Short mmCIF file of C-alpha atoms and ligand atoms in Angstrom, two decimals:
data_model
loop_
_atom_site.label_atom_id
_atom_site.label_comp_id
_atom_site.label_asym_id
_atom_site.label_seq_id
_atom_site.Cartn_x
_atom_site.Cartn_y
_atom_site.Cartn_z
CA MET L 983 -1.43 27.68 0.69
CA SER L 984 -3.08 24.71 2.33
CA VAL L 985 -1.57 21.30 1.73
CA THR L 986 -2.98 19.32 -1.20
CA VAL L 987 -1.55 15.95 -2.14
CA ARG L 988 -2.57 13.26 -4.56
CA PHE L 989 -2.24 9.54 -4.96
CA ALA L 990 -1.95 8.77 -8.65
CA PRO L 991 -2.16 5.06 -9.45
CA SER L 992 -2.61 3.73 -12.97
CA PRO L 993 -5.69 1.50 -13.17
CA THR L 994 -3.73 -1.21 -14.96
CA GLY L 995 -3.68 -3.63 -12.02
CA ARG L 996 -4.64 -3.99 -8.38
CA LEU L 997 -2.91 -2.02 -5.65
CA HIS L 998 -0.07 -3.76 -3.83
CA VAL L 999 1.78 -3.00 -0.64
CA GLY L 1000 4.25 -0.72 -2.45
CA ASN L 1001 1.43 1.46 -3.83
CA ILE L 1002 -0.25 1.55 -0.47
CA ARG L 1003 2.85 2.85 1.22
CA THR L 1004 2.83 5.80 -1.21
CA ALA L 1005 -0.90 6.35 -0.70
CA LEU L 1006 -0.52 6.24 3.08
CA LEU L 1007 2.41 8.62 3.30
CA ASN L 1008 0.40 11.11 1.25
CA TRP L 1009 -2.78 10.56 3.26
CA LEU L 1010 -1.05 10.80 6.64
CA PHE L 1011 0.77 13.97 5.68
CA ALA L 1012 -2.49 15.53 4.43
CA ARG L 1013 -4.27 14.53 7.62
CA LYS L 1014 -1.52 15.83 9.85
CA SER L 1015 -1.52 19.14 7.94
CA ASN L 1016 -5.32 19.45 7.73
CA GLY L 1017 -4.89 19.30 4.02
CA ALA L 1018 -6.63 17.55 1.14
CA PHE L 1019 -5.92 14.11 -0.32
CA LEU L 1020 -6.94 13.59 -3.96
CA LEU L 1021 -7.24 10.42 -5.98
CA ARG L 1022 -5.99 10.78 -9.54
CA LEU L 1023 -6.41 7.85 -11.89
CA ASP L 1024 -3.56 7.91 -14.39
CA ASP L 1025 -5.46 6.16 -17.14
CA THR L 1026 -3.83 7.60 -20.24
CA ASP L 1027 -2.75 4.11 -21.27
CA ILE L 1028 -6.13 3.17 -22.70
CA GLN L 1029 -5.00 -0.32 -23.76
CA ARG L 1030 -4.17 -1.41 -20.24
CA SER L 1031 -6.46 0.74 -18.04
CA THR L 1032 -9.81 -0.76 -17.07
CA LEU L 1033 -12.85 0.37 -15.09
CA GLU L 1034 -12.62 -2.83 -13.03
CA TYR L 1035 -9.11 -1.97 -11.88
CA ALA L 1036 -10.25 1.58 -11.07
CA ASP L 1037 -13.08 0.12 -8.94
CA GLY L 1038 -10.65 -2.26 -7.29
CA ILE L 1039 -8.35 0.66 -6.40
CA ARG L 1040 -11.23 2.58 -4.85
CA ARG L 1041 -12.33 -0.47 -2.87
CA ASP L 1042 -8.82 -1.09 -1.55
CA LEU L 1043 -8.41 2.53 -0.46
CA GLU L 1044 -11.82 2.56 1.20
CA TRP L 1045 -11.11 -0.67 3.02
CA LEU L 1046 -7.99 0.94 4.46
CA GLY L 1047 -9.92 4.11 5.35
CA LEU L 1048 -7.87 6.25 2.95
CA PHE L 1049 -10.76 8.40 1.79
CA TRP L 1050 -10.21 11.14 -0.77
CA SER L 1051 -11.94 14.48 -1.15
CA ARG L 1052 -11.77 14.67 -4.94
CA GLU L 1053 -11.25 12.26 -7.78
CA GLU L 1054 -9.89 13.02 -11.23
CA ARG L 1055 -9.35 10.75 -14.18
CA GLN L 1056 -6.72 11.77 -16.68
CA SER L 1057 -8.88 10.40 -19.49
CA ASP L 1058 -11.41 13.18 -18.67
CA ARG L 1059 -8.80 15.91 -18.91
CA THR L 1060 -7.51 15.56 -22.46
CA ASP L 1061 -8.64 19.09 -23.39
CA ARG L 1062 -6.37 20.49 -20.66
CA TYR L 1063 -3.39 18.57 -22.03
CA VAL L 1064 -4.14 19.71 -25.59
CA ALA L 1065 -4.30 23.33 -24.42
CA ALA L 1066 -1.02 23.07 -22.50
CA ALA L 1067 0.65 21.33 -25.45
CA GLU L 1068 -0.44 24.17 -27.75
CA LEU L 1069 1.19 26.71 -25.44
CA LEU L 1070 4.43 24.76 -25.40
CA LYS L 1071 4.38 24.29 -29.17
CA GLU L 1072 4.01 28.05 -29.56
CA SER L 1073 6.92 28.72 -27.25
CA GLY L 1074 9.05 26.18 -29.13
CA ARG L 1075 9.37 23.77 -26.20
CA LEU L 1076 7.45 20.95 -27.91
CA TYR L 1077 8.74 19.85 -31.27
CA ALA L 1078 7.64 17.30 -33.82
CA CYS L 1079 9.71 14.19 -34.48
CA TYR L 1080 9.11 11.60 -37.18
CA GLU L 1081 11.41 8.68 -36.45
CA SER L 1082 9.88 5.24 -36.16
CA GLU L 1083 10.76 3.00 -33.18
CA ASP L 1084 13.09 1.05 -35.44
CA GLU L 1085 14.89 4.15 -36.61
CA LEU L 1086 15.33 5.34 -33.04
CA ASP L 1087 16.62 1.95 -32.07
CA ARG L 1088 19.21 2.01 -34.84
CA LYS L 1089 20.33 5.49 -33.79
CA ARG L 1090 20.81 4.33 -30.21
CA LYS L 1091 22.81 1.30 -31.33
CA ARG L 1092 25.09 3.47 -33.47
CA GLN L 1093 25.70 5.84 -30.56
CA LEU L 1094 26.48 2.99 -28.20
CA ALA L 1095 28.84 1.44 -30.75
CA ARG L 1096 30.73 4.75 -30.84
CA GLY L 1097 30.89 4.85 -27.06
CA LEU L 1098 28.36 7.69 -26.83
CA PRO L 1099 25.39 7.87 -24.47
CA PRO L 1100 22.16 6.92 -26.31
CA ILE L 1101 20.60 10.37 -26.10
CA TYR L 1102 18.14 11.57 -28.73
CA ASP L 1103 20.05 13.67 -31.29
CA ARG L 1104 17.32 16.30 -31.67
CA ALA L 1105 17.02 15.63 -35.38
CA GLY L 1106 13.38 16.73 -35.13
CA LEU L 1107 14.45 20.16 -33.93
CA LYS L 1108 16.63 20.65 -36.98
CA LEU L 1109 13.87 19.97 -39.51
CA THR L 1110 12.68 22.78 -41.75
CA ASP L 1111 9.04 23.31 -42.65
CA ALA L 1112 9.77 21.72 -46.02
CA ASP L 1113 11.36 18.65 -44.35
CA ARG L 1114 8.29 18.23 -42.19
CA ALA L 1115 5.93 18.60 -45.11
CA ALA L 1116 7.91 15.97 -47.02
CA LEU L 1117 7.85 13.53 -44.09
CA GLU L 1118 4.13 14.01 -43.66
CA ALA L 1119 3.62 13.49 -47.38
CA GLU L 1120 5.30 10.09 -46.84
CA GLY L 1121 2.41 9.31 -44.48
CA ARG L 1122 4.31 9.87 -41.24
CA THR L 1123 2.57 11.44 -38.25
CA PRO L 1124 4.73 13.18 -35.68
CA HIS L 1125 5.23 12.40 -32.05
CA TRP L 1126 6.24 15.34 -29.87
CA ARG L 1127 9.18 15.83 -27.60
CA PHE L 1128 9.71 18.36 -24.84
CA ARG L 1129 12.91 20.28 -25.37
CA LEU L 1130 14.95 20.25 -22.19
CA ASN L 1131 16.65 23.50 -21.37
CA ASN L 1132 20.17 22.12 -21.61
CA SER L 1133 21.97 23.64 -24.58
CA ASP L 1134 22.88 27.09 -25.75
CA THR L 1135 24.90 26.22 -28.79
CA ALA L 1136 23.80 26.16 -32.42
CA ASP L 1137 24.37 22.40 -32.71
CA LEU L 1138 21.89 21.90 -29.85
CA ALA L 1139 24.30 19.53 -28.12
CA PRO L 1140 23.19 19.02 -24.52
CA LEU L 1141 25.48 20.46 -21.85
CA PRO L 1142 25.61 19.38 -18.21
CA THR L 1143 22.59 21.14 -16.67
CA ILE L 1144 21.66 20.62 -13.09
CA VAL L 1145 18.06 20.79 -11.90
CA SER L 1146 17.91 20.76 -8.13
CA TRP L 1147 15.34 20.67 -5.38
CA ASN L 1148 15.27 20.17 -1.68
CA ASP L 1149 13.57 16.81 -1.32
CA LEU L 1150 11.23 16.40 1.66
CA ILE L 1151 12.79 13.00 2.38
CA ARG L 1152 16.15 12.88 0.60
CA GLY L 1153 17.36 16.42 1.19
CA ASP L 1154 19.23 18.23 -1.59
CA GLN L 1155 18.76 16.44 -4.90
CA THR L 1156 20.13 17.07 -8.35
CA VAL L 1157 19.36 15.65 -11.76
CA ASP L 1158 21.57 16.43 -14.73
CA VAL L 1159 19.01 16.99 -17.49
CA GLY L 1160 21.96 17.38 -19.87
CA SER L 1161 22.33 13.60 -19.69
CA LEU L 1162 18.74 12.89 -20.74
CA SER L 1163 16.91 12.64 -24.05
CA ASP L 1164 14.18 15.17 -24.67
CA PRO L 1165 11.20 13.13 -23.46
CA VAL L 1166 8.38 12.16 -25.79
CA VAL L 1167 5.23 13.71 -24.32
CA ILE L 1168 2.72 13.10 -27.14
CA ARG L 1169 2.69 9.82 -29.04
CA ALA L 1170 2.08 9.66 -32.81
CA ASP L 1171 -1.51 8.60 -32.10
CA GLY L 1172 -2.04 11.86 -30.20
CA SER L 1173 -2.10 10.25 -26.73
CA PHE L 1174 -0.20 11.96 -23.94
CA LEU L 1175 2.49 10.50 -21.73
CA TYR L 1176 2.49 10.53 -17.94
CA THR L 1177 5.49 12.86 -17.53
CA PHE L 1178 3.51 15.60 -19.18
CA THR L 1179 -0.05 14.95 -17.96
CA SER L 1180 1.11 14.65 -14.39
CA VAL L 1181 2.61 18.14 -14.47
CA ILE L 1182 -0.49 19.74 -16.00
CA ASP L 1183 -2.65 18.04 -13.36
CA ASP L 1184 -0.39 18.88 -10.45
CA ALA L 1185 -0.33 22.52 -11.57
CA GLU L 1186 -4.07 22.81 -12.23
CA LEU L 1187 -5.28 20.83 -9.22
CA GLY L 1188 -3.14 22.91 -6.87
CA ILE L 1189 -0.95 20.05 -5.67
CA THR L 1190 1.46 21.46 -3.11
CA HIS L 1191 3.47 18.30 -2.34
CA VAL L 1192 4.24 15.33 -4.57
CA ILE L 1193 5.16 12.29 -2.48
CA ARG L 1194 6.10 9.22 -4.49
CA GLY L 1195 8.67 6.48 -4.93
CA GLU L 1196 12.31 7.16 -5.63
CA ASP L 1197 11.91 5.53 -9.04
CA HIS L 1198 10.55 8.96 -10.05
CA VAL L 1199 13.61 11.02 -9.09
CA THR L 1200 14.78 11.43 -12.69
CA ASN L 1201 11.24 12.29 -13.80
CA THR L 1202 11.26 15.04 -11.22
CA GLY L 1203 14.21 16.73 -12.96
CA VAL L 1204 12.26 16.74 -16.22
CA GLN L 1205 8.99 17.70 -14.58
CA ILE L 1206 10.51 20.70 -12.81
CA GLU L 1207 11.55 21.91 -16.28
CA LEU L 1208 8.01 21.34 -17.51
CA PHE L 1209 6.51 23.38 -14.66
CA ASP L 1210 8.96 26.08 -15.51
CA ALA L 1211 8.12 25.99 -19.23
CA LEU L 1212 4.43 26.33 -18.34
CA GLY L 1213 5.16 29.30 -16.07
CA LYS L 1214 4.04 27.36 -12.98
CA GLU L 1215 5.65 27.02 -9.60
CA PRO L 1216 6.66 23.38 -9.03
CA PRO L 1217 5.30 21.69 -5.90
CA ALA L 1218 7.57 20.35 -3.18
CA PHE L 1219 8.77 16.80 -3.89
CA GLY L 1220 9.44 13.90 -1.54
CA HIS L 1221 10.74 10.57 -2.81
CA HIS L 1222 10.49 7.60 -0.51
CA SER L 1223 12.62 4.51 -0.91
CA LEU L 1224 11.21 1.34 -2.42
CA LEU L 1225 10.37 -1.90 -0.64
CA ILE L 1226 12.72 -4.82 -0.31
CA GLY L 1227 11.72 -8.31 0.79
CA ALA L 1228 12.79 -10.06 3.98
CA ASP L 1229 15.67 -11.52 1.94
CA GLY L 1230 17.00 -8.03 1.19
CA HIS L 1231 16.16 -8.20 -2.53
CA ALA L 1232 13.95 -5.72 -4.35
CA LEU L 1233 10.30 -6.62 -4.06
CA SER L 1234 9.23 -5.07 -7.36
CA LYS L 1235 8.83 -8.38 -9.20
CA ARG L 1236 7.02 -10.07 -6.33
CA LEU L 1237 4.62 -7.22 -5.61
CA GLY L 1238 1.83 -8.79 -7.68
CA ALA L 1239 1.51 -11.49 -5.04
CA LEU L 1240 1.18 -8.85 -2.35
CA SER L 1241 -2.00 -7.23 -3.56
CA ILE L 1242 -4.21 -5.51 -1.01
CA GLU L 1243 -7.03 -7.74 -2.20
CA SER L 1244 -5.15 -10.94 -1.37
CA LEU L 1245 -4.01 -9.62 2.02
CA ARG L 1246 -7.63 -8.70 2.81
CA GLU L 1247 -8.72 -12.20 1.77
CA ASP L 1248 -6.05 -13.64 4.07
CA GLY L 1249 -7.94 -11.93 6.87
CA LEU L 1250 -5.55 -9.09 7.63
CA GLU L 1251 -6.91 -6.11 9.53
CA PRO L 1252 -6.70 -2.83 7.62
CA MET L 1253 -4.99 -1.10 10.55
CA ALA L 1254 -2.35 -3.84 10.75
CA LEU L 1255 -1.52 -3.30 7.11
CA ALA L 1256 -1.66 0.48 7.45
CA SER L 1257 0.52 0.50 10.58
CA TYR L 1258 3.05 -1.82 9.00
CA THR L 1259 3.36 -0.10 5.64
CA ALA L 1260 3.46 3.36 7.20
CA LEU L 1261 6.13 2.46 9.76
CA ILE L 1262 8.58 0.24 7.89
CA GLY L 1263 11.50 2.30 6.69
CA THR L 1264 10.96 4.94 9.38
CA SER L 1265 12.66 5.64 12.69
CA ASP L 1266 9.42 4.85 14.58
CA ALA L 1267 8.97 1.44 16.20
CA ILE L 1268 6.61 -0.86 14.33
CA GLU L 1269 3.55 -1.01 16.56
CA PRO L 1270 -0.09 -1.74 15.83
CA TYR L 1271 -1.84 1.64 15.80
CA ALA L 1272 -5.58 1.64 16.43
CA SER L 1273 -6.45 4.36 13.92
CA LEU L 1274 -5.10 6.28 10.95
CA ASP L 1275 -5.42 9.46 13.01
CA ASP L 1276 -3.00 8.02 15.57
CA LEU L 1277 -0.59 7.22 12.78
CA ALA L 1278 -1.02 10.70 11.30
CA ARG L 1279 -0.09 12.33 14.61
CA HIS L 1280 3.26 10.55 14.43
CA PHE L 1281 3.94 11.33 10.77
CA ALA L 1282 7.05 13.37 9.94
CA PHE L 1283 9.15 13.42 6.78
CA GLU L 1284 12.31 13.51 8.94
CA LYS L 1285 11.46 10.05 10.26
CA ILE L 1286 11.36 8.44 6.81
CA SER L 1287 14.63 6.75 6.03
CA THR L 1288 16.34 6.99 2.66
CA GLY L 1289 17.36 3.33 2.94
CA PRO L 1290 15.04 0.66 1.58
CA ALA L 1291 11.99 -0.33 3.61
CA ARG L 1292 11.93 -4.02 4.51
CA PHE L 1293 8.60 -5.73 3.99
CA ASP L 1294 8.30 -9.08 5.73
CA PRO L 1295 4.91 -10.85 5.51
CA VAL L 1296 5.73 -12.81 8.67
CA GLU L 1297 6.24 -9.58 10.61
CA LEU L 1298 3.00 -8.22 9.17
CA LYS L 1299 1.07 -11.28 10.36
CA ALA L 1300 2.56 -10.97 13.84
CA LEU L 1301 1.54 -7.31 13.92
CA ASN L 1302 -1.98 -8.33 12.90
CA ALA L 1303 -2.15 -10.71 15.86
CA ARG L 1304 -0.87 -7.99 18.22
CA LEU L 1305 -3.49 -5.59 16.91
CA LEU L 1306 -6.29 -8.11 17.57
CA HIS L 1307 -4.98 -8.78 21.08
CA ASN L 1308 -5.59 -5.12 21.93
CA THR L 1309 -8.84 -4.61 20.05
CA PRO L 1310 -11.90 -3.93 22.22
CA PHE L 1311 -15.07 -5.96 21.65
CA GLU L 1312 -17.14 -2.98 20.43
CA GLU L 1313 -14.85 -2.59 17.45
CA VAL L 1314 -15.30 -6.12 16.20
CA SER L 1315 -18.74 -7.15 17.46
CA GLU L 1316 -20.44 -6.52 14.14
CA ARG L 1317 -17.88 -8.45 12.16
CA LEU L 1318 -17.94 -11.30 14.68
CA GLY L 1319 -21.71 -11.44 14.22
CA ALA L 1320 -21.24 -11.61 10.45
CA LEU L 1321 -18.84 -14.54 10.96
CA GLY L 1322 -21.53 -16.36 12.95
CA VAL L 1323 -19.72 -15.85 16.25
CA GLY L 1324 -22.33 -15.20 18.93
CA GLY L 1325 -20.07 -14.49 21.90
CA ASP L 1326 -20.07 -11.30 23.96
CA ALA L 1327 -17.24 -9.20 25.39
CA GLY L 1328 -16.45 -11.99 27.90
CA PHE L 1329 -15.87 -14.40 25.02
CA TRP L 1330 -13.84 -11.89 23.02
CA ASN L 1331 -11.61 -10.97 25.94
CA ALA L 1332 -11.00 -14.65 26.67
CA VAL L 1333 -9.95 -15.59 23.14
CA ARG L 1334 -8.53 -12.48 21.44
CA GLY L 1335 -5.00 -13.16 22.74
CA ASN L 1336 -4.98 -16.40 20.75
CA LEU L 1337 -6.08 -15.12 17.37
CA ASN L 1338 -3.90 -14.58 14.33
CA VAL L 1339 -6.81 -13.35 12.24
CA LEU L 1340 -10.32 -12.45 13.31
CA ALA L 1341 -11.83 -15.53 11.64
CA ASP L 1342 -9.91 -17.72 14.13
CA ALA L 1343 -12.57 -16.61 16.64
CA LYS L 1344 -14.97 -18.93 14.82
CA ASP L 1345 -13.05 -22.00 16.00
CA TRP L 1346 -13.15 -20.85 19.60
CA TRP L 1347 -16.83 -20.04 19.35
CA GLN L 1348 -17.46 -23.54 18.02
CA ILE L 1349 -15.52 -24.99 20.97
CA ILE L 1350 -17.59 -22.97 23.42
CA ASP L 1351 -20.97 -23.09 21.76
CA GLY L 1352 -20.89 -26.22 19.62
CA ASP L 1353 -20.05 -29.87 20.16
CA ILE L 1354 -16.56 -31.32 20.17
CA ALA L 1355 -15.41 -34.94 19.92
CA PRO L 1356 -14.34 -36.57 23.22
CA SER L 1357 -10.62 -36.27 23.96
CA ILE L 1358 -9.72 -38.07 27.17
CA GLU L 1359 -6.05 -38.49 28.01
CA ASP L 1360 -6.33 -39.36 31.70
CA GLY L 1361 -9.80 -40.73 32.47
CA ASP L 1362 -9.13 -41.07 36.15
CA LEU L 1363 -8.26 -37.40 36.54
CA THR L 1364 -11.01 -36.07 34.30
CA SER L 1365 -13.77 -38.09 35.97
CA LYS L 1366 -12.58 -36.79 39.36
CA ALA L 1367 -12.64 -33.31 37.82
CA ALA L 1368 -16.20 -33.84 36.60
CA ALA L 1369 -17.33 -34.95 40.04
CA LEU L 1370 -15.73 -31.93 41.70
CA LEU L 1371 -17.19 -29.32 39.34
CA PRO L 1372 -18.87 -26.71 41.54
CA ALA L 1373 -22.58 -26.13 41.06
CA GLU L 1374 -23.59 -23.15 38.98
CA PRO L 1375 -23.80 -20.12 39.07
CA TRP L 1376 -20.13 -19.71 38.23
CA ASP L 1377 -18.06 -16.63 38.56
CA ASP L 1378 -14.38 -15.78 38.37
CA THR L 1379 -13.63 -17.56 41.64
CA THR L 1380 -14.99 -20.90 40.37
CA TRP L 1381 -11.85 -22.00 38.56
CA ASP L 1382 -9.50 -21.47 41.53
CA ALA L 1383 -11.84 -23.28 43.92
CA TRP L 1384 -12.26 -26.20 41.53
CA ILE L 1385 -8.55 -26.57 40.80
CA ALA L 1386 -7.64 -26.39 44.50
CA ALA L 1387 -10.10 -29.21 45.24
CA LEU L 1388 -8.85 -31.24 42.27
CA LYS L 1389 -5.20 -30.86 43.28
CA THR L 1390 -6.00 -32.22 46.72
CA ALA L 1391 -8.12 -35.07 45.39
CA SER L 1392 -5.70 -36.15 42.61
CA GLY L 1393 -2.28 -35.16 43.93
CA ARG L 1394 -1.55 -33.75 40.44
CA LYS L 1395 -0.16 -30.41 39.52
CA GLY L 1396 1.38 -28.58 36.58
CA ARG L 1397 1.11 -30.11 33.12
CA ALA L 1398 -0.11 -33.46 34.46
CA LEU L 1399 -3.11 -31.63 35.84
CA PHE L 1400 -3.79 -28.99 33.25
CA HIS L 1401 -3.07 -30.78 29.99
CA PRO L 1402 -5.74 -33.51 30.37
CA LEU L 1403 -8.23 -30.86 31.49
CA ARG L 1404 -7.50 -28.65 28.49
CA LEU L 1405 -7.73 -31.55 26.09
CA ALA L 1406 -11.04 -32.77 27.51
CA LEU L 1407 -12.61 -29.31 27.79
CA THR L 1408 -11.47 -27.86 24.46
CA GLY L 1409 -10.14 -30.72 22.33
CA ARG L 1410 -7.02 -28.59 21.79
CA GLU L 1411 -3.41 -28.81 22.91
CA ASP L 1412 -3.28 -25.11 23.66
CA GLY L 1413 -5.35 -21.99 23.62
CA PRO L 1414 -6.77 -19.28 25.86
CA GLU L 1415 -6.60 -19.55 29.63
CA LEU L 1416 -8.88 -22.31 30.88
CA LYS L 1417 -9.90 -20.09 33.75
CA ALA L 1418 -11.54 -17.73 31.27
CA LEU L 1419 -12.95 -20.50 29.06
CA LEU L 1420 -14.58 -22.63 31.76
CA PRO L 1421 -17.42 -20.20 32.64
CA LEU L 1422 -18.10 -19.77 28.92
CA ILE L 1423 -18.32 -23.55 28.39
CA GLY L 1424 -20.70 -23.92 31.36
CA TYR L 1425 -21.44 -26.79 33.69
CA ALA L 1426 -23.37 -29.13 31.40
CA LYS L 1427 -20.86 -29.18 28.56
CA ALA L 1428 -17.86 -29.19 30.91
CA GLU L 1429 -19.18 -32.19 32.82
CA ALA L 1430 -20.06 -34.15 29.67
CA ARG L 1431 -16.67 -33.43 28.07
CA LEU L 1432 -14.77 -34.43 31.20
CA LEU L 1433 -16.70 -37.67 31.17
CA GLY L 1434 -15.70 -38.31 27.57
CA ARG L 1435 -19.04 -37.62 25.92
CA GLU L 1436 -19.51 -35.65 22.77
CA ALA L 1437 -20.78 -32.23 23.89
N1 LIG M 1920 0.95 7.00 -12.20
C1 LIG M 1920 2.26 7.24 -11.70
C2 LIG M 1920 2.77 5.99 -11.04
O1 LIG M 1920 1.96 5.20 -10.59
C3 LIG M 1920 2.23 8.39 -10.72
C4 LIG M 1920 3.55 8.84 -10.25
C5 LIG M 1920 3.44 10.16 -9.53
O2 LIG M 1920 3.06 10.12 -8.34
O3 LIG M 1920 3.68 11.18 -10.12
O4 LIG M 1920 3.96 5.75 -10.99
#
């Protein structure tokens, strides 16, 4: 069967770097396997899901180039969940429960006080038809739990029951479903919970591999039981580790500040973000890759570490700069134009090594094309330099000839020679090689600047 994976965000917020890592690992694996990548919007929480967030998710994925071949929204699939629930009710795997939140809370507290694990006591499973009718006559509506396959005794007490799978990333995994409560899969208002809907979707959409964060490992134990109860073959599962910050602490609480939207607004290149999030927590070196296809060629589950992946915004910014330093002009010319930067490949090649983000090119274009305030540190040297400027046309030998003449005429060398020149020509303390900048600045501006005039 050909590989089919899905990325299943809930449209209850914008995507952050943690989500994107999951999306990328799925996308890269699909690409490497010539498989399909689906977008599934887990929008069963109708209070918190919005169309704006769904649009934002699509925009973020598109910006990164993570295109999908099919989109599904869980809110469109309720009839499938109802049908599957009916089947499980018939086979006795879904059962009605009537406790309120408060009652459940009191039960848990009593269990804890007696030193027992706070597992649901399956009271719902012990109700007779008459009990149910009486509860409903009181005005109660049931919620529904999925009965885990973990007991074979009349008292329904759960026994240790191991569900195992060979995880694509973590190797052999086990979950003791005997230590879990039967999960609620349908709320009293009739809405379905993720644990259930996800399984129906994965089964019906032909998902072959589920790649997601390790916070879902326990869910996987339950979900394998659900696949089984529905008579479906479970997909393969791979659980990647979660992100930690540069300080070694979990990033989960700080992820909001690391939205894809804000990183894009900070001027990050999509391939810097993609390279970084795909490579942290793997055995591959963190390098700026030029395309997702290049990244996909290097993808392998064996390379993904089970230890946490360290996300450091400073490292990400440095990777962004490295990516720009290697980017050819053709790939950015349109965006430079949109930024009002008129330079050609000569300009780009001269300045790209000094950019942190693409928009920094604007400053260098202004220095080359616009006017700068005079900045004369050593008037004697710079007026000599102005007088010695060779006549145009200039080429790549001009700089060496000019500097040789200026060294002889001034007796200066090193910083005493170059710093005043840089300051006068660019108004900056540092920047791209002057040799590359001088021909771009041109005779007229260079002469005026060396003479301390605004130009
Ligand atoms: N909506 C779920 C989440 O964002 C999907 C988890 C899964 O991949 O199954 O956590």
